[in-house]
Coordinates of N, CA and C in Angstrom, one line a residue:
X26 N -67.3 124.3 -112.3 CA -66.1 123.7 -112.7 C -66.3 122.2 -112.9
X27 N -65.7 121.6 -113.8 CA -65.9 120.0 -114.3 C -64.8 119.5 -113.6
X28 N -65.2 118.2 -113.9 CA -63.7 117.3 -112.9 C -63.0 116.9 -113.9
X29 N -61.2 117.3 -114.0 CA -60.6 116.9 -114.9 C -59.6 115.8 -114.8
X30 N -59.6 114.6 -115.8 CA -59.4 113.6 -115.9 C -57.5 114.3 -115.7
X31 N -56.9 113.0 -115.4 CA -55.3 112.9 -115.3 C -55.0 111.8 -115.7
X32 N -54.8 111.6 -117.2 CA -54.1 110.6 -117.6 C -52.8 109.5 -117.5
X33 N -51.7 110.8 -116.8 CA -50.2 110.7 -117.7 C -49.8 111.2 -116.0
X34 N -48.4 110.5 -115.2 CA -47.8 111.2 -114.2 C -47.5 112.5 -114.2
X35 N -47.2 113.1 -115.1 CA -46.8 114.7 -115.5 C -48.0 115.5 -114.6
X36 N -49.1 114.8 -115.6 CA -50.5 115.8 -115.7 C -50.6 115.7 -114.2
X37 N -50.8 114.3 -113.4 CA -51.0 114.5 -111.7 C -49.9 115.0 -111.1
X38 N -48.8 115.2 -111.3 CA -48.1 115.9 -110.6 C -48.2 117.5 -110.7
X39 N -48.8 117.7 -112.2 CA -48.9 119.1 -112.0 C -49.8 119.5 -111.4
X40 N -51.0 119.0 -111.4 CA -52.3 119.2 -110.9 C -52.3 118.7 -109.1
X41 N -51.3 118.4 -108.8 CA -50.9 118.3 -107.1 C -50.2 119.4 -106.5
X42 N -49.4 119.7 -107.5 CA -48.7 120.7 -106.8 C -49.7 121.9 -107.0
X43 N -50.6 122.4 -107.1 CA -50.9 123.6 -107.1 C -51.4 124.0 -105.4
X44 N -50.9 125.6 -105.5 CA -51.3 126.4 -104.1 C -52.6 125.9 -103.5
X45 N -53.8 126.1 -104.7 CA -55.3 125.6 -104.3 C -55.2 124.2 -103.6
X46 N -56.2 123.9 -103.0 CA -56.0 122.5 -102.8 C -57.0 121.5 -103.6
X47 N -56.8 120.3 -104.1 CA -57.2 119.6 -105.0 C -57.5 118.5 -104.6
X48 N -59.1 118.1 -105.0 CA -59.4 116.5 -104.3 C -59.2 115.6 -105.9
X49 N -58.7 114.3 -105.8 CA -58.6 113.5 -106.8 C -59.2 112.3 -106.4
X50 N -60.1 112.1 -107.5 CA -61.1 110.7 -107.6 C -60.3 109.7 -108.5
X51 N -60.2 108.8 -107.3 CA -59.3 107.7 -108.2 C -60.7 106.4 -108.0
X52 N -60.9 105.8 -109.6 CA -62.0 105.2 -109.9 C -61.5 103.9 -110.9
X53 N -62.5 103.0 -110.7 CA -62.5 102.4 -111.9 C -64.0 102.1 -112.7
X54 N -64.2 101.8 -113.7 CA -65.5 102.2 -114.6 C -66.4 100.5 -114.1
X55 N -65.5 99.6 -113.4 CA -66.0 98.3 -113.4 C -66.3 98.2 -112.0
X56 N -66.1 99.4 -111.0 CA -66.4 99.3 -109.5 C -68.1 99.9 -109.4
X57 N -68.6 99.3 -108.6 CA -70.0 99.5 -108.8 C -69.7 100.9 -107.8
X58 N -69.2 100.9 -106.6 CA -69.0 102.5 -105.8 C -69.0 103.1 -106.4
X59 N -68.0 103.3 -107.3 CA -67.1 104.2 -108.1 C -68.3 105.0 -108.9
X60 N -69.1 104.1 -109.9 CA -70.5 104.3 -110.2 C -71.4 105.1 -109.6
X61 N -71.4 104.8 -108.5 CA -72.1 105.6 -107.4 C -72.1 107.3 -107.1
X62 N -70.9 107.0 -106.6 CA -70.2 108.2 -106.0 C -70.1 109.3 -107.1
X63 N -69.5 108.9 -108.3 CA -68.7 109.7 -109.3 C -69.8 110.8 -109.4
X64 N -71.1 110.3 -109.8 CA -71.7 111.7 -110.0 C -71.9 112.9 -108.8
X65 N -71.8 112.5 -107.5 CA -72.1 113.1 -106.5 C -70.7 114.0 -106.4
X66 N -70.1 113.4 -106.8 CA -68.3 114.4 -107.0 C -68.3 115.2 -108.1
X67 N -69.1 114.9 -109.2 CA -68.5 115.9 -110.3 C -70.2 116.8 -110.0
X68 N -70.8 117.0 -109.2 CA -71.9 117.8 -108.9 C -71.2 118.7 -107.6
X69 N -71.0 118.4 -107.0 CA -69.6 118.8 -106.1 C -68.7 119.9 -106.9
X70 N -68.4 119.4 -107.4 CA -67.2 120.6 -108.5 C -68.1 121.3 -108.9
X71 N -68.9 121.6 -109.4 CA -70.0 122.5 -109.9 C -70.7 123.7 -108.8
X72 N -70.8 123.4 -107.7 CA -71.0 124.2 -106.4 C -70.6 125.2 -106.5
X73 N -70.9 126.6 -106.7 CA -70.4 128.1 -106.3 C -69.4 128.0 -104.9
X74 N -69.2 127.5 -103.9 CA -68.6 127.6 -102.9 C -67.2 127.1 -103.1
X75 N -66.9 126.0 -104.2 CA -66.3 125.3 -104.1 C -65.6 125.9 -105.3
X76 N -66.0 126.6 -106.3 CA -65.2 127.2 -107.5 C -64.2 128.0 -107.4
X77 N -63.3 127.5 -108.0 CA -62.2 128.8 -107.6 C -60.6 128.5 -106.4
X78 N -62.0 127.2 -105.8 CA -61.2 127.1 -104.1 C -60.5 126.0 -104.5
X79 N -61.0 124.7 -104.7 CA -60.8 123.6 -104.5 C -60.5 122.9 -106.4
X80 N -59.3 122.5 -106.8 CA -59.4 121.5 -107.8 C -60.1 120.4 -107.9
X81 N -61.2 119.8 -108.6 CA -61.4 118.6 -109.1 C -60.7 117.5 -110.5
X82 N -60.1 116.2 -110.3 CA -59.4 115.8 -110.9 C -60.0 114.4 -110.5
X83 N -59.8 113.3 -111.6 CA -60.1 111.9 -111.7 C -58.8 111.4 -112.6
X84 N -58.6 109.9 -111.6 CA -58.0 109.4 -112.1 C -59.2 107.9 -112.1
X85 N -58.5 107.1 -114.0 CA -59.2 106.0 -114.4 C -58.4 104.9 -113.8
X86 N -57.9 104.1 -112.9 CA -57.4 103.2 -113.0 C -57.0 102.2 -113.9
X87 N -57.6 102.0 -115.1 CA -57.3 101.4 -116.0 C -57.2 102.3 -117.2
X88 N -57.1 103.0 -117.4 CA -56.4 104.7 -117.9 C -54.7 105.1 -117.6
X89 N -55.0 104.5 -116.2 CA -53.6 105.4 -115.9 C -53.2 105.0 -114.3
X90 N -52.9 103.8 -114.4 CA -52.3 102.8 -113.6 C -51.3 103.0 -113.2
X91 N -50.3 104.1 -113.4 CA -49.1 104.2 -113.2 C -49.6 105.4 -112.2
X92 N -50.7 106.2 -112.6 CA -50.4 107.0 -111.6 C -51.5 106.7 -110.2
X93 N -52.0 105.6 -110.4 CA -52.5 105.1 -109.5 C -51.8 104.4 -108.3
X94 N -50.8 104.1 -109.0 CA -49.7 103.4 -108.4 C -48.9 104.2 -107.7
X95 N -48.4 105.4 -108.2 CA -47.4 106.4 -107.6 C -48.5 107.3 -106.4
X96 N -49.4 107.2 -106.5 CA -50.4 108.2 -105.1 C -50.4 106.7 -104.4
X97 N -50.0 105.7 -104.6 CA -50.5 104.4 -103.5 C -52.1 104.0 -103.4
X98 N -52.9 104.3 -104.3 CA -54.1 103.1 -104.5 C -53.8 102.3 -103.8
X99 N -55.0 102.0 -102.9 CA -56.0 100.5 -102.9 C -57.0 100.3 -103.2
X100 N -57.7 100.4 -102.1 CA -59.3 100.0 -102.6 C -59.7 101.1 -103.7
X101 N -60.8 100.6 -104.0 CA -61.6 101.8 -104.9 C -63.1 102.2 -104.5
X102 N -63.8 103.2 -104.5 CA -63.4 104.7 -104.5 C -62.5 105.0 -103.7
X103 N -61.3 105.9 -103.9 CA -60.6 106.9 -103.1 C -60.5 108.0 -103.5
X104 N -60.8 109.1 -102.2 CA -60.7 110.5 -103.0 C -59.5 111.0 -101.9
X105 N -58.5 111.3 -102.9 CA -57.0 112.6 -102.0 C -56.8 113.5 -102.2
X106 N -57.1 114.0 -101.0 CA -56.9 115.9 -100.9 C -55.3 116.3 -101.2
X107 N -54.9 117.0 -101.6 CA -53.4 117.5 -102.0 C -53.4 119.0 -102.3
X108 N -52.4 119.6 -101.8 CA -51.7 121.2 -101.8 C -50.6 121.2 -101.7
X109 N -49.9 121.7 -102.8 CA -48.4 122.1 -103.0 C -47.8 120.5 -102.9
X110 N -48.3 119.7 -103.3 CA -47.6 118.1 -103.8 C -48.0 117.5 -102.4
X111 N -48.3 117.7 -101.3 CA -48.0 117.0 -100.2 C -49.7 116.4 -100.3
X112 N -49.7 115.4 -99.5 CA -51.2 114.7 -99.4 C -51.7 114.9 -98.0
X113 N -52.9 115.6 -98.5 CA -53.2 116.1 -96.4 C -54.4 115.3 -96.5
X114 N -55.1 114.8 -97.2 CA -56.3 113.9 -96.4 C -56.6 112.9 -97.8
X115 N -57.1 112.1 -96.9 CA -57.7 110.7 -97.9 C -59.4 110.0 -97.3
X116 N -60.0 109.9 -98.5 CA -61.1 108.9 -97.6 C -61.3 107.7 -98.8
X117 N -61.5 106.8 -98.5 CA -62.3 105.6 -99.2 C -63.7 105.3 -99.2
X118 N -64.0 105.0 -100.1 CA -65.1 104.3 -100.2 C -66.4 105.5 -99.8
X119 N -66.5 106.9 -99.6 CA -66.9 107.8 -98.7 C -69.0 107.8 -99.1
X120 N -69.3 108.4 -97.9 CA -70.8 108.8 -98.1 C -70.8 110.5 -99.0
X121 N -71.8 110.4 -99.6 CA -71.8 112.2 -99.9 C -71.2 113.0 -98.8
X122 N -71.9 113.0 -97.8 CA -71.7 113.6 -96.5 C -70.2 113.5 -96.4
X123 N -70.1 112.4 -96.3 CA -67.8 112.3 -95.6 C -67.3 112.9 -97.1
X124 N -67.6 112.7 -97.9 CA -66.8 113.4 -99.2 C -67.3 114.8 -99.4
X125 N -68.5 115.5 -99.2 CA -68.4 116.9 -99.0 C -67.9 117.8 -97.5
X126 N -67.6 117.0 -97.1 CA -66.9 117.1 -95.5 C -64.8 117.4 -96.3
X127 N -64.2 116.6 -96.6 CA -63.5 116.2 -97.5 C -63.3 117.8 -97.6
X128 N -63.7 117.7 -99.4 CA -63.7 119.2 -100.2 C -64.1 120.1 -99.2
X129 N -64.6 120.4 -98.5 CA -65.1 121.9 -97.7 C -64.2 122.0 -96.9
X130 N -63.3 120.8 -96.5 CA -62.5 121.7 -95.2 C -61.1 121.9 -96.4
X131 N -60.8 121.0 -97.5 CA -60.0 121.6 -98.9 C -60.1 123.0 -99.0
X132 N -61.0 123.3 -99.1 CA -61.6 124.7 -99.8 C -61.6 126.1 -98.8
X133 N -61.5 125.2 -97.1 CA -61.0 126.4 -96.3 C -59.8 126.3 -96.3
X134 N -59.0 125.4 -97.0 CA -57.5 125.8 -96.6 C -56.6 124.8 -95.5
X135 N -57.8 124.0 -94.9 CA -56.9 122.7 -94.3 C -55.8 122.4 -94.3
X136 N -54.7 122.6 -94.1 CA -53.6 121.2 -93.9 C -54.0 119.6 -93.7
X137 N -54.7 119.8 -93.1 CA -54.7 118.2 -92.5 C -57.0 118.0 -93.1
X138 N -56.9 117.4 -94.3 CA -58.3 117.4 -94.4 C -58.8 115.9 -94.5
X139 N -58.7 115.7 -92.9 CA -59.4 114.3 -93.2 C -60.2 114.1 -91.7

């Protein structure tokens, strides 16, 4: 599964509300993290374990500031877990480790994945 970009509030609201649970990479192209991390996340979505279970979605910060703004951005990297609209976990700035910690407890079904 690829990580799909969320341009437009519609598109992240739809892609929040779903049953599955969904991690969103909120990035910007000028953060050296962001840099970092991004491929260890979209290699992540590619995982047999995780297909099926867990959404992947990015948001560009300077793409789509508005919906950066409505999930409450700060720092950058941040990745937020979300099921059925509500937000059950957040991490910043994360190691591989704390961000596949993240998605796998997503993918069991967590409420609270943080």
């Amino acid at each position: 599964m690829a990580v799909t970009p969320l341009t437009g509030l519609d598109a992240f609201e739809n892609a929040i509300a779903q049953d599955k649970g969904v991690v969103v990479k909120f990035c910007a192209t000028w953060a050296g993290l962001c840099r970092v991390i991004g491929p260890v996340f979209e290699k992540f979505s590619e995982l047999p374990e995780f297909t099926g279970t867990v959404g992947f979605h990015s948001v560009d910060l300077d793409e789509a500031f508005e919906v950066a703004q409505k999930a409450g951005v700060g720092p950058v990297p941040v990745f937020m877990a979300f099921r059925n609209g509500v937000r059950i976990g957040e991490i910043v700035a994360p190691s591989p480790d704390a961000l596949r910690e993240l998605i796998t407890a997503v993918a069991a079904g967590s409420d609270r994945a943080t």
